[in-house]
Coordinates of C-alpha atoms and ligand atoms in Angstrom, one line a residue:
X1 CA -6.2 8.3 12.0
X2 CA -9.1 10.8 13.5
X3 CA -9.3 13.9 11.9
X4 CA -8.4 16.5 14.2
X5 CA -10.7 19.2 15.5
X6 CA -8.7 22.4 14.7
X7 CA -6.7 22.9 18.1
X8 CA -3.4 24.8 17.2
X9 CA -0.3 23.3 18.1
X10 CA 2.1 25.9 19.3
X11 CA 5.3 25.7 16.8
X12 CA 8.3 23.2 18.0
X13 CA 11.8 24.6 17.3
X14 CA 13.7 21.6 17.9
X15 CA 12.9 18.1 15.9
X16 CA 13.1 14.6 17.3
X17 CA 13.3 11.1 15.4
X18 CA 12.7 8.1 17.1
X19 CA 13.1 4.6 15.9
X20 CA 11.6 1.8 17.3
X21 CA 13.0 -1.7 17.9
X22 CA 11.5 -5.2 19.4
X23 CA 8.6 -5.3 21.2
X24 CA 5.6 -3.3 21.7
X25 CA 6.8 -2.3 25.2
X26 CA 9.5 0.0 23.5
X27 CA 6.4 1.2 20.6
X28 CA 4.8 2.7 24.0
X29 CA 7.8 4.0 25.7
X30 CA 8.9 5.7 22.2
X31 CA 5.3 7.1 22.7
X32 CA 6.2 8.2 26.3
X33 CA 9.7 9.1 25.5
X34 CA 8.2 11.7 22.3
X35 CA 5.5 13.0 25.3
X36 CA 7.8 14.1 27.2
X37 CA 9.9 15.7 25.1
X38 CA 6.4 17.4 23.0
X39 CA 6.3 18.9 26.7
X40 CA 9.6 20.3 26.4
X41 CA 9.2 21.8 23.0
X42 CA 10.8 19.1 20.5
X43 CA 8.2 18.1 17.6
X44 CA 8.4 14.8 16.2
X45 CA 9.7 14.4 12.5
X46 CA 10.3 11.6 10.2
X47 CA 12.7 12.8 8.4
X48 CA 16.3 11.7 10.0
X49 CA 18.1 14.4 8.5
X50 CA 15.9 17.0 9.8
X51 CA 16.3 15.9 13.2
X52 CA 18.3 17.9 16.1
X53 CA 17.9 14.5 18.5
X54 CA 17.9 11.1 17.3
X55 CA 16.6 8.8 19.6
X56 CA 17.0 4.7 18.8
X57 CA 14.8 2.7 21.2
X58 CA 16.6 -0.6 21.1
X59 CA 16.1 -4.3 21.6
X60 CA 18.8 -6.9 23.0
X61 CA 16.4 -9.9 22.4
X62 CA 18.7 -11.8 20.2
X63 CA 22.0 -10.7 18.8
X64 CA 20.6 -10.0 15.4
X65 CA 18.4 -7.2 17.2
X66 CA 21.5 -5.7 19.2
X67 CA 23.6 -5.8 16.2
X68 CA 21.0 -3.7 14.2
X69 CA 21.7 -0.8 16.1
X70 CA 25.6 -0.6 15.8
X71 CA 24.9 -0.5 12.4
X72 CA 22.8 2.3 12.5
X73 CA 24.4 3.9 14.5
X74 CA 27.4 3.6 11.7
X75 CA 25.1 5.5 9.5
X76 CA 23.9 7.9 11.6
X77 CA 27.5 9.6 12.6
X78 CA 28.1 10.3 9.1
X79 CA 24.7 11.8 9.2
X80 CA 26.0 14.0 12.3
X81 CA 29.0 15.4 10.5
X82 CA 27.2 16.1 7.4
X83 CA 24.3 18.4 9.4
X84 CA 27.9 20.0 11.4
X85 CA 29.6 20.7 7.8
X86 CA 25.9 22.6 7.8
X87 CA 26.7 24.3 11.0
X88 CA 23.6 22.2 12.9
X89 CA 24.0 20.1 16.1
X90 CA 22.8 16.8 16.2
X91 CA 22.6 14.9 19.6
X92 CA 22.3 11.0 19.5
X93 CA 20.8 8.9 22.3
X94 CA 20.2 5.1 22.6
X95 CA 17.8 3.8 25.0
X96 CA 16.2 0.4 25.5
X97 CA 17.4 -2.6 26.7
X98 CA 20.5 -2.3 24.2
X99 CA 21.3 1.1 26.7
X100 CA 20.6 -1.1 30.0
X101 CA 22.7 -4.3 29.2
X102 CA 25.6 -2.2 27.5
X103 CA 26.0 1.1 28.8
X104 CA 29.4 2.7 28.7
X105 CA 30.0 0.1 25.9
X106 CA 27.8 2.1 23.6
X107 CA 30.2 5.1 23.7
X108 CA 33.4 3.4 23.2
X109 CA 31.9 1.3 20.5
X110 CA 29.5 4.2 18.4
X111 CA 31.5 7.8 19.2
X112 CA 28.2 9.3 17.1
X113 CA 26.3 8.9 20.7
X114 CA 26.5 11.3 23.2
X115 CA 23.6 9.8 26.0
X116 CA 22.3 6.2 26.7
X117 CA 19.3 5.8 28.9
X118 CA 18.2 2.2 30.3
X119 CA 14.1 2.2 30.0
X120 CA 13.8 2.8 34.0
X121 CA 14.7 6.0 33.9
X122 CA 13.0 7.6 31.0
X123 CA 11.5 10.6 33.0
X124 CA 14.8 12.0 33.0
X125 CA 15.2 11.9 29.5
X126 CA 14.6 15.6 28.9
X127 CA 17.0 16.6 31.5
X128 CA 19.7 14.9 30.2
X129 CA 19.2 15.3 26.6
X130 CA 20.1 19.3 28.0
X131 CA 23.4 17.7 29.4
X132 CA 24.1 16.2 26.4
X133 CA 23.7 19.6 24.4
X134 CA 26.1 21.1 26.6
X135 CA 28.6 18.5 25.7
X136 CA 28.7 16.4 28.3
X137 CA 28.5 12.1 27.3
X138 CA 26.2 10.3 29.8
X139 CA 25.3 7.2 30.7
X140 CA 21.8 6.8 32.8
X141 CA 21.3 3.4 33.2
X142 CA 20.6 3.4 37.3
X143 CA 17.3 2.1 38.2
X144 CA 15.8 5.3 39.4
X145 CA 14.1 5.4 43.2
X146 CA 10.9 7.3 42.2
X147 CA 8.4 5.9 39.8
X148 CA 8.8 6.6 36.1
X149 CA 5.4 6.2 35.2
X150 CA 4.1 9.1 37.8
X151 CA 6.7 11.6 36.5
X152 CA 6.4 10.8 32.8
X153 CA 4.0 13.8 31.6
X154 CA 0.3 13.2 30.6
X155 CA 0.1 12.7 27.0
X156 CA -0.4 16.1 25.0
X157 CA -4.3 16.2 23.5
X158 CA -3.2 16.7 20.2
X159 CA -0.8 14.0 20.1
X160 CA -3.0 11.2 21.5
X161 CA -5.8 12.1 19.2
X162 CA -3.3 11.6 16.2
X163 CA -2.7 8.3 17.6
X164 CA -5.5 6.5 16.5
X165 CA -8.1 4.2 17.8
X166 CA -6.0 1.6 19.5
X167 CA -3.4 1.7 21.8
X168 CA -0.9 0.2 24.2
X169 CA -1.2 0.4 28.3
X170 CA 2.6 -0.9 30.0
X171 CA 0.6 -2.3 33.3
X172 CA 3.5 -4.1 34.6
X173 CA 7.1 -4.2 33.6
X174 CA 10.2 -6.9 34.6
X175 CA 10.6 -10.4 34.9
X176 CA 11.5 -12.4 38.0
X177 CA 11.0 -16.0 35.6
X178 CA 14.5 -15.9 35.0
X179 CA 14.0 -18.6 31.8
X180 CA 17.7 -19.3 31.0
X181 CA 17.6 -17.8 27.7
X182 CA 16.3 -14.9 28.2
X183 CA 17.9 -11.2 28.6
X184 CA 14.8 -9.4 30.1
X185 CA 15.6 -9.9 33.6
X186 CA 18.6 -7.9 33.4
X187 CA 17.8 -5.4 30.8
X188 CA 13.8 -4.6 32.3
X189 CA 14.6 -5.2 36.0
X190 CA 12.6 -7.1 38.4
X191 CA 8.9 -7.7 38.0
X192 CA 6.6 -4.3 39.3
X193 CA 3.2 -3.3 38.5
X194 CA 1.8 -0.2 38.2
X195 CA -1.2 1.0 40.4
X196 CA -4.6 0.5 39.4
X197 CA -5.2 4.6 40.0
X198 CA -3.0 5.5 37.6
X199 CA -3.9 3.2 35.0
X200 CA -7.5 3.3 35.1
X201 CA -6.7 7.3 34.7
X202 CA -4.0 6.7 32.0
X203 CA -7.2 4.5 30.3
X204 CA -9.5 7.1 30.6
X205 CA -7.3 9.6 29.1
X206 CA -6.9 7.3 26.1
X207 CA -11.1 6.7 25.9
X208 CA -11.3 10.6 25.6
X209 CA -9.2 10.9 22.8
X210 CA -11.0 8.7 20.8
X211 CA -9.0 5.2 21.4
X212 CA -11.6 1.9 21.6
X213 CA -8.9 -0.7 21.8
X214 CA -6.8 -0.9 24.7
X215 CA -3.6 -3.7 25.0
X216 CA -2.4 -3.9 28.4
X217 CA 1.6 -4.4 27.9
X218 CA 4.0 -6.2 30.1
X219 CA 6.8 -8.7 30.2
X220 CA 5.2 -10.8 32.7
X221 CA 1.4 -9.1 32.5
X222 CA -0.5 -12.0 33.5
X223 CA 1.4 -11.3 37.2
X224 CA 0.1 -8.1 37.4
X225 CA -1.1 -7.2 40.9
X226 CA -2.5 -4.2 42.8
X227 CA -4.7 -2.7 45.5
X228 CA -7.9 -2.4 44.3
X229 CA -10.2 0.6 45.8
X230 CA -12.1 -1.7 47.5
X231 CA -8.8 -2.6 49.8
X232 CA -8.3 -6.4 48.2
X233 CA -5.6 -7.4 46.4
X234 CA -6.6 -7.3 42.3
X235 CA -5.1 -9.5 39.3
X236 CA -5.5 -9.1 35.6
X237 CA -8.6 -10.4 35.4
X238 CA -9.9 -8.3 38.1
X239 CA -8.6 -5.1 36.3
X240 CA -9.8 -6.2 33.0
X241 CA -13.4 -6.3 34.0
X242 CA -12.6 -2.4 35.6
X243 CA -11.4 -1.2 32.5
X244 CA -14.2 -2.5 30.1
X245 CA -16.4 -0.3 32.2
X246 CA -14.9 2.9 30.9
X247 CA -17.2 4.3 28.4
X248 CA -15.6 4.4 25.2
X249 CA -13.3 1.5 25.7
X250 CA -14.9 -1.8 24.0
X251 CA -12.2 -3.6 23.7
X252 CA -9.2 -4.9 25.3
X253 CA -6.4 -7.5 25.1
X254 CA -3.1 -8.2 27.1
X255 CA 0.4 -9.3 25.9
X256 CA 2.6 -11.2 27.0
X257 CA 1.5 -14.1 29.5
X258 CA 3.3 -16.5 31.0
X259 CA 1.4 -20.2 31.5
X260 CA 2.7 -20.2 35.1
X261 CA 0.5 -16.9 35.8
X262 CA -3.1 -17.8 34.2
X263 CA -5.1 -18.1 37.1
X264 CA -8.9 -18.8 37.5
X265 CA -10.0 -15.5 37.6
X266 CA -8.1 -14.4 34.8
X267 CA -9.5 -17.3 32.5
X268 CA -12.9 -16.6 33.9
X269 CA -12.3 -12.8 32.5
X270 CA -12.2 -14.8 28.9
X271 CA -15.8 -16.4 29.8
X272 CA -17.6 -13.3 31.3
X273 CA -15.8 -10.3 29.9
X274 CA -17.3 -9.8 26.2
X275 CA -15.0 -6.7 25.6
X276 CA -12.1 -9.4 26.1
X277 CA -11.0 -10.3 22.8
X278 CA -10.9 -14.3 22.0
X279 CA -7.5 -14.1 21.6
X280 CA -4.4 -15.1 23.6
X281 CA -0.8 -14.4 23.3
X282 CA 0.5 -17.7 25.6
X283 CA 4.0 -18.9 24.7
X284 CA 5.2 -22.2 25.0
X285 CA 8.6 -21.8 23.4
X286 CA 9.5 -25.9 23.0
X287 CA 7.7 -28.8 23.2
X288 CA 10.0 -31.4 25.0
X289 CA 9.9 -31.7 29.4
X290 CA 13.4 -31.8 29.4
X291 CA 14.3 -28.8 27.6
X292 CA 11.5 -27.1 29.0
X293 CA 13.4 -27.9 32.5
X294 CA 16.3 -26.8 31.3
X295 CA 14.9 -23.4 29.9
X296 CA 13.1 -22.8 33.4
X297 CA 10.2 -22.9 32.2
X298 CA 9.0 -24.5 35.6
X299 CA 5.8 -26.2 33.5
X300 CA 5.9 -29.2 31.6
X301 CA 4.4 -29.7 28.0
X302 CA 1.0 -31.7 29.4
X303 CA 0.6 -28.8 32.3
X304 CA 0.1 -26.4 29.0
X305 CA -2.3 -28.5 26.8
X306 CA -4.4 -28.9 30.3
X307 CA -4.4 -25.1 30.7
X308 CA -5.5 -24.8 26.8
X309 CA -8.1 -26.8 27.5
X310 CA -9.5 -24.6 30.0
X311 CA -9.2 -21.6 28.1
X312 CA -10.8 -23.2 25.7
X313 CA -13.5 -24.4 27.7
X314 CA -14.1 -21.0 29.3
X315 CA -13.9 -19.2 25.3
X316 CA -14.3 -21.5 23.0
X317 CA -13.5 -19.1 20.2
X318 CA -10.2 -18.1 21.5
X319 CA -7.4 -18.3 19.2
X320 CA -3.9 -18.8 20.5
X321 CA -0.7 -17.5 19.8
X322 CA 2.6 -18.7 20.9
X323 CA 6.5 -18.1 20.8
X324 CA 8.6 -21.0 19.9
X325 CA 13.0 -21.2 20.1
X326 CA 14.3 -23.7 18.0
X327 CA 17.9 -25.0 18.7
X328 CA 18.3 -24.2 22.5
X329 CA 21.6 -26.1 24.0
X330 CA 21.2 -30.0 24.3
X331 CA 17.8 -29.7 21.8
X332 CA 17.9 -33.0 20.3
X333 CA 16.1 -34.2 17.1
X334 CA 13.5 -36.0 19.3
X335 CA 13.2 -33.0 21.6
X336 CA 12.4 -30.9 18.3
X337 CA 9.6 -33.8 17.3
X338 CA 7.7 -32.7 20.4
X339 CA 7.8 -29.2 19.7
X340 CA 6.4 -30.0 16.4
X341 CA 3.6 -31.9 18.4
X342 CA 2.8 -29.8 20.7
X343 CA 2.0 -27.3 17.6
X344 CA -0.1 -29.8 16.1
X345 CA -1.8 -30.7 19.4
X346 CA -2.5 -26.7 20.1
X347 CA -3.2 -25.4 16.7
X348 CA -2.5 -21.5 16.5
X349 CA -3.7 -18.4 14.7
X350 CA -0.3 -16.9 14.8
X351 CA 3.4 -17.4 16.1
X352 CA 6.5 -16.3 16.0
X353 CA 9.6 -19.2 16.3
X354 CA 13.2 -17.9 16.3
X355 CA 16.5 -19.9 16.3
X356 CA 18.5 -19.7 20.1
X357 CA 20.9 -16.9 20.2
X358 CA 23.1 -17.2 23.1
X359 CA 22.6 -13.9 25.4
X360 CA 26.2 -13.0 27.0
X361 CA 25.4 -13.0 31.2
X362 CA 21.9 -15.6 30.9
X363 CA 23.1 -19.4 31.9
X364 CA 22.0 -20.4 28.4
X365 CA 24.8 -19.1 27.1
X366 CA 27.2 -21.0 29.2
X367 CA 25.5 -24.4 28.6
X368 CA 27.8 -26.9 26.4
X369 CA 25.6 -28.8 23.9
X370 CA 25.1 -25.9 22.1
X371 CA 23.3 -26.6 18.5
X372 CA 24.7 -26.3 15.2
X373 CA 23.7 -23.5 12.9
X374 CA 22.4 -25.9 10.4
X375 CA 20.5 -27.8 12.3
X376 CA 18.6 -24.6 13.8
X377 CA 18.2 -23.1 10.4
X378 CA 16.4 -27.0 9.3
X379 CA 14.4 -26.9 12.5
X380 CA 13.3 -23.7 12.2
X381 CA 11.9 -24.0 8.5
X382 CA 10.3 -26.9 9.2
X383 CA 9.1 -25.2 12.5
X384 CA 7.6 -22.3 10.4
X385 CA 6.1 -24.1 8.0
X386 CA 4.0 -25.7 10.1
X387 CA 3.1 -22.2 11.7
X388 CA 2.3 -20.9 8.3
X389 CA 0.3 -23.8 7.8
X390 CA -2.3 -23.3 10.6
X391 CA -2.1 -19.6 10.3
X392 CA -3.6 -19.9 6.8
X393 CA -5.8 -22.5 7.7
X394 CA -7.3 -20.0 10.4
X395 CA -7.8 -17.4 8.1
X396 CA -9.1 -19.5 5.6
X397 CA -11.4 -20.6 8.1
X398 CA -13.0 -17.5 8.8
X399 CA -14.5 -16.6 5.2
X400 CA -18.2 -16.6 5.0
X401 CA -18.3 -15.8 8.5
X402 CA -19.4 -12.5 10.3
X403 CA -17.4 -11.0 12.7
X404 CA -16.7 -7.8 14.4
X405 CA -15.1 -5.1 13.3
X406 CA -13.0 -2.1 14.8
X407 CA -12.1 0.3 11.8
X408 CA -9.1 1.6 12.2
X409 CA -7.4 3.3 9.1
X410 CA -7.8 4.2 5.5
X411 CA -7.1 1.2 3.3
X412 CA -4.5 1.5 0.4
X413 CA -7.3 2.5 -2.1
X414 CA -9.5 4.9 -2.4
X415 CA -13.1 4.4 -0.3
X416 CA -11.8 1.0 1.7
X417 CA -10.6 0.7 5.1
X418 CA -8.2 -1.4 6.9
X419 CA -10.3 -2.9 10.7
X420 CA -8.8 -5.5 13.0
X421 CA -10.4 -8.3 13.7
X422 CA -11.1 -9.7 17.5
X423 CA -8.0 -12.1 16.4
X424 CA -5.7 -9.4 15.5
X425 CA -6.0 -10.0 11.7
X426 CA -6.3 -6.5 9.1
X427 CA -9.6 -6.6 7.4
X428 CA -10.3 -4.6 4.0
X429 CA -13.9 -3.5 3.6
X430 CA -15.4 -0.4 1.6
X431 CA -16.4 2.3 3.6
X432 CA -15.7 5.6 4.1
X433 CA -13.2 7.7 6.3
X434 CA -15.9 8.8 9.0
X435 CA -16.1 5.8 10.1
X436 CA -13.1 5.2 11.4
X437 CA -13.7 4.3 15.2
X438 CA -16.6 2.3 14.6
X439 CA -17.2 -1.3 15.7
X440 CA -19.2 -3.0 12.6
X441 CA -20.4 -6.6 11.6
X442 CA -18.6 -7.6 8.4
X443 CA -19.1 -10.9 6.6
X444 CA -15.6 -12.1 5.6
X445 CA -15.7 -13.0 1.6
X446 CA -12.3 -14.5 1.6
X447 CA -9.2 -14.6 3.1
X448 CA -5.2 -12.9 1.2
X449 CA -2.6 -14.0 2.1
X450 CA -1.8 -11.0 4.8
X451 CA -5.4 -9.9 5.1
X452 CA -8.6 -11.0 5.2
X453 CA -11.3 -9.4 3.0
X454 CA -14.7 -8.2 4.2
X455 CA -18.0 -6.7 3.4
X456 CA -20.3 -4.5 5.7
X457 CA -23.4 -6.3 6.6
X458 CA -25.2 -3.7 6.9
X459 CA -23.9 -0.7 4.7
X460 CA -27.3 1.6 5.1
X461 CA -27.7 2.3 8.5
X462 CA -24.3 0.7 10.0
X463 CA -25.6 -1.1 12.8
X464 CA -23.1 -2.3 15.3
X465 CA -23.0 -5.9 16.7
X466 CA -24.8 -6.6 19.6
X467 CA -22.0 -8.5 21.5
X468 CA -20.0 -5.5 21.8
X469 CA -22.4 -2.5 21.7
X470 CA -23.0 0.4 20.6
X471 CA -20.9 4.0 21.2
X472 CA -22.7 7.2 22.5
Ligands
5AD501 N1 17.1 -16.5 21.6 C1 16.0 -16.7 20.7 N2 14.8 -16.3 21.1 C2 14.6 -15.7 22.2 N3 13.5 -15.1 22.8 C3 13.9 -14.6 24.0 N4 15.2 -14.8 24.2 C4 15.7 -15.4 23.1 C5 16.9 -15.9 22.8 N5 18.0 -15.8 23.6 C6 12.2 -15.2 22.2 C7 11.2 -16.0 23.1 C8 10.4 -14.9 23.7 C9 10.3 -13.9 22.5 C10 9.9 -12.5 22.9 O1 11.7 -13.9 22.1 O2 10.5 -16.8 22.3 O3 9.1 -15.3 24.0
SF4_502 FE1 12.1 -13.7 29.5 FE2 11.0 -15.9 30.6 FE3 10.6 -13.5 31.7 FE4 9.4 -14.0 29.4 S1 9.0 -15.1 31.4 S2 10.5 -12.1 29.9 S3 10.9 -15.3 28.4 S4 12.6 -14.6 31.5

């Protein structure tokens, strides 16, 4: 965390908690969501019980995800009547996709809420968390007319600065894929992207208060489009190479692509853009043609090895990450083996593999041949170890080694802190708090088993690494 400079925050009588669920589109819109109520005199607290709004940002992913939040909210309307035994109002909101696939649901279901707010109209939220004070039970789920993103207020100073030295960008929200077993077409809406105006500004905000990593978000990202000021149509790669000239900003990544959308320029980005890290979030999700057909995937498993192969060509330090779904309707054991092999052909850093869980309105859920609970838990252990396997391995790989640094945050002990790595990993190296912003060379010593461990290569006069140069 930066230390901040002394500017005096003007006191907050009312408290909000958020909690965060899924992906790292809701950690920025919980960001967003917090701005815009800062600017409308709630402070943030931690504490649950302190809290005159509590605001869950939800997920509807899989049904263990949804399910999460009735339970919590279970918890939390206890929590309401004990802060009303002590004469203090508390007014509960879901958002998130849970908020934009169940709506009115929510309120019969959890009588602890009194709004739910789908992620497309977030803008409004201080408006109708007003409403809700006054009594009234609302649902605001409609996708709004006029852009979110240009009526969501600039982030306060203070609170960006407290934010650290990495960040998240939403470039581009929706999906118009429509892969059958997935819930984000319906609960994010249809695919848009945000102007290249606004978030070269929003990235130049973040530069000035001190962030050096910037993640461009978006459920589809690697579609992202826009005008660009020269009049032609910009992609992602395009936009990448704009960003990485704002001074301050030395690093950036994108989540989550789709192999459909990496184009040439966008590949070439990860040949001629050093501020690009050499890592790449690309999921796959199975291995077999024919459930990749029936997924709508609309790529078979050799068009994806073919595209690694470029990518790899074009950065031949990248390291890959993928998303895998064991156990989706008509997955036979043969179709699992190819999974499996396509892992082993592909070999990734990091992954994340989850069983099939059948999302009410997507066609998956209506397919017959659906797949036994056992055999999705057997798949997906033997999936993971695998995946643990080659993480490992990776890491492993990397002692004795120098690499680049960004340090980011004290460590657990006294006199270390905690960097990333340009593949995501948390490095633990001794040196001290001012640091913290810095890009250093480290020479990895050896690898834990959830971090790697690093020493400075060049303690005394902490020069930074050529490739990605130094700050002024
Ligand atoms: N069941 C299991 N996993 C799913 N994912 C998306 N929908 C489902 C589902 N119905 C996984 C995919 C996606 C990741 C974000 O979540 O692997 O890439
Ligand atoms: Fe879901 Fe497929 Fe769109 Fe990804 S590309 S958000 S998995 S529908």
């Amino acid at each position: 965390m930066l230390e901040s400079s002394g500017d005096v925050e003007p006191p907050k009588d009312k408290k909000v908690f958020v909690k965060t669920y899924g992906c790292q589109m809701n950690v920025y819109d919980s960001q967003r969501m917090a701005d815009a109520l800062a600017a409308d005199g709630y402070g943030i607290t931690d504490d649950i019980e302190d809290a005159d709004l509590v605001l869950l940002n939800t997920c509807h992913i899989r049904e263990k995800a949804a399910e999460k939040v009735y339970s919590e909210l279970g918890r939390i309307r206890q929590l309401k009547h004990e802060r009303a035994r002590r004469g203090r109002e508390t007014v509960v909101g879901v958002a998130g996709c849970v908020a934009q696939a169940e709506g009115q649901e929510i309120l019969r279901r959890a009588s602890a809420v009194d709004l739910v707010i789908g992620p497309q109209t977030y803008h409004r939220l201080p408006a109708v968390v007003e409403r809700a004070r006054a009594g009234e039970k609302i649902v605001e789920t409609e996708y709004a007319l006029e852009d979110k993103f240009e009526h969501l207020p600039a982030p306060e100073r203070n609170a960006v600065r407290s934010r650290g030295v990495t960040a998240f960008l939403t470039v581009q929200e929706g999906c118009d894929k429509f892969c059958t077993f997935c819930v984000v077409p319906y609960t994010r809406g249809a695919e848009v992207s945000r102007p290249v105006a606004q978030i070269v500004a929003e990235a130049e905000r973040l530069a000035q208060s001190g962030v050096r990593e910037v993640t461009l978000l978006g459920q589809n990202v690697n579609a992202w489009h826009g005008e660009g000021p020269d009049g032609r149509e910009w992609g992602l790669g395009r936009l990448l190479f704009r960003l990485a000239e704002i001074p301050g900003i030395d690093r950036l990544r994108y989540t989550t692509s789709h192999p459909r959308d990496m184009n040439d320029e966008l590949i070439a980005a990860h040949r001629d853009l050093p501020a690009l890290m050499p890592y790449l979030h690309l999921p796959v999700q199975a291995g077999s043609d024919r459930i990749l057909k029936a997924m709508n995937r609309r790529h078979t498993a050799a068009d994806y090895l073919r595209l690694i192969e470029r990518i790899r060509t074009a950065r031949p330090d990248i390291a890959m990450s993928g998303d895998f779904i064991v156990g989706f309707p008509g997955e036979s054991e043969a179709d699992f083996e190819e999974t499996m092999k396509i892992v082993r052909d592909v070999t990734y850093a990091q992954a994340f593999s989850f069983k099939y869980s059948p999302r009410p309105g997507t066609p998956g859920a209506e397919m017959g041949d659906q797949v036994e609970e056992a055999a999705k838990n057997e798949r997906l252990q033997r999936l993971q170890a695998l995946l643990t396997e080659q993480q490992r391995a990776f890491a492993q790989s990397l002692a004795g080694t120098e690499i680049s640094l960004l340090l980011e945050k004290p460590g657990r002990l006294e006199g270390q802190l905690v960097g990333r790595s340009p593949w995501l990993q948390p490095v633990i190296v001794d040196e001290n708090a001012g640091r913290i912003g810095d890009i250093v060379s480290v020479r990895i010593t050896h690898a834990g088993s959830n971090s790697l461990f690093g020493e400075p290569m060049n303690p005394a006069t902490g020069l930074k690494t050529a490739a990605e140069g130094a700050r002024v």
